[in-house]
PDB file of C-alpha atoms in Angstrom:
ATOM      1  CA  MET A 164      64.735 111.877  86.515  1.00 59.00           C
ATOM      2  CA  LYS A 165      63.038 108.656  87.635  1.00 68.00           C
ATOM      3  CA  ILE A 166      64.495 106.832  90.599  1.00 68.00           C
ATOM      4  CA  ARG A 167      64.493 103.028  90.438  1.00 78.00           C
ATOM      5  CA  LYS A 168      62.575 100.901  92.883  1.00 76.00           C
ATOM      6  CA  GLU A 169      65.768  99.553  94.501  1.00 75.00           C
ATOM      7  CA  LEU A 170      66.869 103.034  95.387  1.00 75.00           C
ATOM      8  CA  TRP A 171      63.444 103.810  96.887  1.00 79.00           C
ATOM      9  CA  PHE A 172      63.744 100.673  98.923  1.00 81.00           C
ATOM     10  CA  GLY A 173      67.262 101.502 100.108  1.00 75.00           C
ATOM     11  CA  PHE A 174      66.456 105.096 100.950  1.00 78.00           C
ATOM     12  CA  GLY A 175      63.270 103.972 102.681  1.00 82.00           C
ATOM     13  CA  LEU A 176      65.204 101.392 104.765  1.00 79.00           C
ATOM     14  CA  MET A 177      67.860 103.956 105.730  1.00 77.00           C
ATOM     15  CA  ALA A 178      65.173 106.483 106.756  1.00 82.00           C
ATOM     16  CA  LEU A 179      63.482 103.816 108.836  1.00 83.00           C
ATOM     17  CA  ILE A 180      66.757 102.940 110.601  1.00 78.00           C
ATOM     18  CA  VAL A 181      67.591 106.566 111.344  1.00 77.00           C
ATOM     19  CA  ALA A 182      64.003 107.300 112.463  1.00 82.00           C
ATOM     20  CA  GLY A 183      64.124 104.278 114.713  1.00 79.00           C
ATOM     21  CA  ALA A 184      67.381 105.373 116.274  1.00 76.00           C
ATOM     22  CA  LEU A 185      66.230 108.915 116.755  1.00 76.00           C
ATOM     23  CA  TYR A 186      62.823 107.841 118.320  1.00 80.00           C
ATOM     24  CA  MET A 187      64.877 105.552 120.665  1.00 74.00           C
ATOM     25  CA  LEU A 188      67.090 108.489 121.770  1.00 71.00           C
ATOM     26  CA  VAL A 189      64.065 110.830 122.224  1.00 77.00           C
ATOM     27  CA  SER A 190      61.845 108.440 124.092  1.00 80.00           C
ATOM     28  CA  VAL A 191      64.194 107.331 126.797  1.00 74.00           C
ATOM     29  CA  GLU A 192      64.645 109.234 130.044  1.00 79.00           C
ATOM     30  CA  GLN A 193      68.328 108.395 130.450  1.00 77.00           C
ATOM     31  CA  ILE A 194      70.628 107.469 127.558  1.00 72.00           C
ATOM     32  CA  GLU A 195      72.666 104.505 128.458  1.00 74.00           C
ATOM     33  CA  ARG A 196      75.493 102.585 126.838  1.00 71.00           C
ATOM     34  CA  GLY A 197      73.172 100.178 125.122  1.00 76.00           C
ATOM     35  CA  HIS A 198      71.372 103.086 123.445  1.00 77.00           C
ATOM     36  CA  ILE A 199      74.678 104.501 122.187  1.00 78.00           C
ATOM     37  CA  GLY A 200      75.615 101.079 120.862  1.00 80.00           C
ATOM     38  CA  LEU A 201      72.377 100.712 118.896  1.00 81.00           C
ATOM     39  CA  LEU A 202      72.810 104.240 117.529  1.00 82.00           C
ATOM     40  CA  MET A 203      76.306 103.463 116.411  1.00 84.00           C
ATOM     41  CA  LEU A 204      75.162 100.256 114.746  1.00 85.00           C
ATOM     42  CA  SER A 205      72.418 101.939 112.939  1.00 83.00           C
ATOM     43  CA  LEU A 206      74.711 104.775 111.692  1.00 85.00           C
ATOM     44  CA  VAL A 207      77.204 102.163 110.574  1.00 88.00           C
ATOM     45  CA  VAL A 208      74.585 100.386 108.480  1.00 84.00           C
ATOM     46  CA  VAL A 209      73.374 103.658 107.001  1.00 83.00           C
ATOM     47  CA  ALA A 210      76.864 104.816 106.084  1.00 84.00           C
ATOM     48  CA  ILE A 211      77.796 101.518 104.462  1.00 85.00           C
ATOM     49  CA  MET A 212      74.504 101.532 102.530  1.00 80.00           C
ATOM     50  CA  LEU A 213      75.266 105.023 101.343  1.00 80.00           C
ATOM     51  CA  GLY A 214      78.478 103.682  99.793  1.00 83.00           C
ATOM     52  CA  PHE A 215      81.214 104.731 102.216  1.00 82.00           C
ATOM     53  CA  PRO A 216      84.194 102.386 102.369  1.00 87.00           C
ATOM     54  CA  THR A 217      83.688  99.869 105.293  1.00 89.00           C
ATOM     55  CA  ALA A 218      87.126 100.343 106.776  1.00 88.00           C
ATOM     56  CA  PHE A 219      86.778 104.133 107.004  1.00 88.00           C
ATOM     57  CA  THR A 220      83.173 103.915 108.253  1.00 87.00           C
ATOM     58  CA  LEU A 221      84.097 101.565 111.107  1.00 88.00           C
ATOM     59  CA  MET A 222      87.213 103.632 111.997  1.00 88.00           C
ATOM     60  CA  GLY A 223      85.364 106.970 111.931  1.00 86.00           C
ATOM     61  CA  MET A 224      82.328 105.644 113.908  1.00 86.00           C
ATOM     62  CA  GLY A 225      84.714 104.074 116.416  1.00 84.00           C
ATOM     63  CA  MET A 226      86.479 107.393 116.847  1.00 83.00           C
ATOM     64  CA  ILE A 227      83.378 109.493 117.095  1.00 82.00           C
ATOM     65  CA  PHE A 228      81.648 107.301 119.655  1.00 80.00           C
ATOM     66  CA  THR A 229      84.828 106.834 121.641  1.00 77.00           C
ATOM     67  CA  TRP A 230      85.081 110.598 121.876  1.00 76.00           C
ATOM     68  CA  LEU A 231      81.395 110.767 122.895  1.00 73.00           C
ATOM     69  CA  ALA A 232      81.888 108.174 125.561  1.00 70.00           C
ATOM     70  CA  TYR A 233      84.953 109.946 126.865  1.00 69.00           C
ATOM     71  CA  ARG A 234      83.083 113.277 126.937  1.00 69.00           C
ATOM     72  CA  ARG A 235      80.175 111.741 128.896  1.00 64.00           C
ATOM     73  CA  ASN A 236      82.822 110.567 131.314  1.00 61.00           C
ATOM     74  CA  THR A 237      80.953 107.281 131.975  1.00 54.00           C
ATOM     75  CA  THR A 238      84.043 105.200 131.114  1.00 57.00           C
ATOM     76  CA  HIS A 239      87.717 106.070 130.561  1.00 65.00           C
ATOM     77  CA  THR A 240      87.708 104.552 127.131  1.00 62.00           C
ATOM     78  CA  LEU A 241      90.702 106.377 125.852  1.00 66.00           C
ATOM     79  CA  ASP A 242      92.752 105.516 128.894  1.00 72.00           C
ATOM     80  CA  LEU A 243      91.942 101.938 128.481  1.00 73.00           C
ATOM     81  CA  MET A 244      92.932 102.112 124.833  1.00 72.00           C
ATOM     82  CA  VAL A 245      96.323 103.559 125.733  1.00 76.00           C
ATOM     83  CA  GLN A 246      96.925 100.973 128.296  1.00 81.00           C
ATOM     84  CA  ALA A 247      96.000  98.093 126.048  1.00 79.00           C
ATOM     85  CA  THR A 248      98.273  99.519 123.332  1.00 80.00           C
ATOM     86  CA  CYS A 249     101.217  99.749 125.633  1.00 82.00           C
ATOM     87  CA  LYS A 250     100.570  96.159 126.890  1.00 84.00           C
ATOM     88  CA  THR A 251     100.439  94.813 123.361  1.00 81.00           C
ATOM     89  CA  MET A 252     103.515  96.730 122.221  1.00 80.00           C
ATOM     90  CA  SER A 253     105.566  95.440 125.114  1.00 83.00           C
ATOM     91  CA  ASN A 254     104.864  91.813 124.033  1.00 83.00           C
ATOM     92  CA  ASP A 255     108.164  90.424 122.600  1.00 83.00           C
ATOM     93  CA  VAL A 256     106.533  87.654 120.626  1.00 84.00           C
ATOM     94  CA  LEU A 257     104.651  90.103 118.318  1.00 83.00           C
ATOM     95  CA  ILE A 258     107.905  91.254 116.740  1.00 83.00           C
ATOM     96  CA  ALA A 259     107.684  88.234 114.442  1.00 87.00           C
ATOM     97  CA  ILE A 260     104.722  89.515 112.636  1.00 87.00           C
ATOM     98  CA  PRO A 261     106.271  92.579 110.824  1.00 87.00           C
ATOM     99  CA  LEU A 262     109.396  90.622 110.220  1.00 89.00           C
ATOM    100  CA  PHE A 263     107.450  87.757 108.575  1.00 89.00           C
ATOM    101  CA  VAL A 264     105.586  90.188 106.427  1.00 90.00           C
ATOM    102  CA  PHE A 265     108.909  91.817 105.385  1.00 92.00           C
ATOM    103  CA  MET A 266     110.399  88.468 104.562  1.00 89.00           C
ATOM    104  CA  GLY A 267     107.411  87.611 102.404  1.00 86.00           C
ATOM    105  CA  TYR A 268     107.774  90.946 100.590  1.00 89.00           C
ATOM    106  CA  ILE A 269     111.449  90.416  99.997  1.00 89.00           C
ATOM    107  CA  VAL A 270     110.976  86.814  98.756  1.00 85.00           C
ATOM    108  CA  GLY A 271     108.145  87.879  96.454  1.00 83.00           C
ATOM    109  CA  ARG A 272     110.033  90.786  95.001  1.00 87.00           C
ATOM    110  CA  ALA A 273     113.160  88.610  94.405  1.00 87.00           C
ATOM    111  CA  ASN A 274     111.067  86.006  92.580  1.00 85.00           C
ATOM    112  CA  LEU A 275     112.575  83.326  94.760  1.00 86.00           C
ATOM    113  CA  ILE A 276     109.392  81.308  95.289  1.00 85.00           C
ATOM    114  CA  GLU A 277     108.790  80.670  91.627  1.00 87.00           C
ATOM    115  CA  ARG A 278     112.422  79.598  91.055  1.00 88.00           C
ATOM    116  CA  LEU A 279     112.358  77.407  94.137  1.00 87.00           C
ATOM    117  CA  PHE A 280     109.104  75.717  93.089  1.00 87.00           C
ATOM    118  CA  ARG A 281     110.331  75.098  89.525  1.00 89.00           C
ATOM    119  CA  SER A 282     113.597  73.643  90.605  1.00 90.00           C
ATOM    120  CA  ILE A 283     112.013  71.272  93.186  1.00 89.00           C
ATOM    121  CA  HIS A 284     109.432  70.144  90.693  1.00 87.00           C
ATOM    122  CA  LEU A 285     112.155  69.436  88.065  1.00 89.00           C
ATOM    123  CA  ALA A 286     114.196  67.575  90.623  1.00 91.00           C
ATOM    124  CA  LEU A 287     111.270  65.376  91.636  1.00 88.00           C
ATOM    125  CA  ALA A 288     109.764  64.916  88.169  1.00 87.00           C
ATOM    126  CA  ARG A 289     110.376  61.207  88.062  1.00 89.00           C
ATOM    127  CA  LEU A 290     108.444  60.650  91.331  1.00 85.00           C
ATOM    128  CA  PRO A 291     104.661  60.124  91.354  1.00 88.00           C
ATOM    129  CA  ARG A 292     102.869  63.177  92.576  1.00 88.00           C
ATOM    130  CA  ALA A 293     105.865  65.486  92.125  1.00 87.00           C
ATOM    131  CA  LEU A 294     103.707  68.476  91.778  1.00 86.00           C
ATOM    132  CA  ALA A 295     102.097  67.951  95.155  1.00 89.00           C
ATOM    133  CA  VAL A 296     105.412  67.299  96.846  1.00 88.00           C
ATOM    134  CA  ALA A 297     106.961  70.391  95.275  1.00 87.00           C
ATOM    135  CA  THR A 298     103.963  72.499  96.496  1.00 86.00           C
ATOM    136  CA  LEU A 299     104.310  71.205 100.003  1.00 88.00           C
ATOM    137  CA  VAL A 300     108.081  71.670 100.187  1.00 86.00           C
ATOM    138  CA  THR A 301     107.903  75.180  98.708  1.00 81.00           C
TER     139      THR A 301
END
């Protein structure tokens, strides 16, 4: 089986990225947060180039490297995440977001938008630019 030139280029680029990240980790005396960030970035690029879905790649790498940071005990990353989550959840203004999404779902399922648009367009048919006005009102 012959591999195309594009695949050779992609595999070579991924190997170069991984080799650079590993060389960086081996050559330094003390692994710092910047090194871990560069390693995470290189692994995200490689995983996306391998064809993993972007959302799951970002979520998985975030969880893995948060766990690594927590194990190294350099920062209390998970404690900060819990505090930020509680602070966000206690904000009363954000209750509008799920209600707005629910309203859009209900209006879409009930087919109300199409009926409202059609009725406004018919009511304003004699006016110039009735289609634009109906779109804005809807």
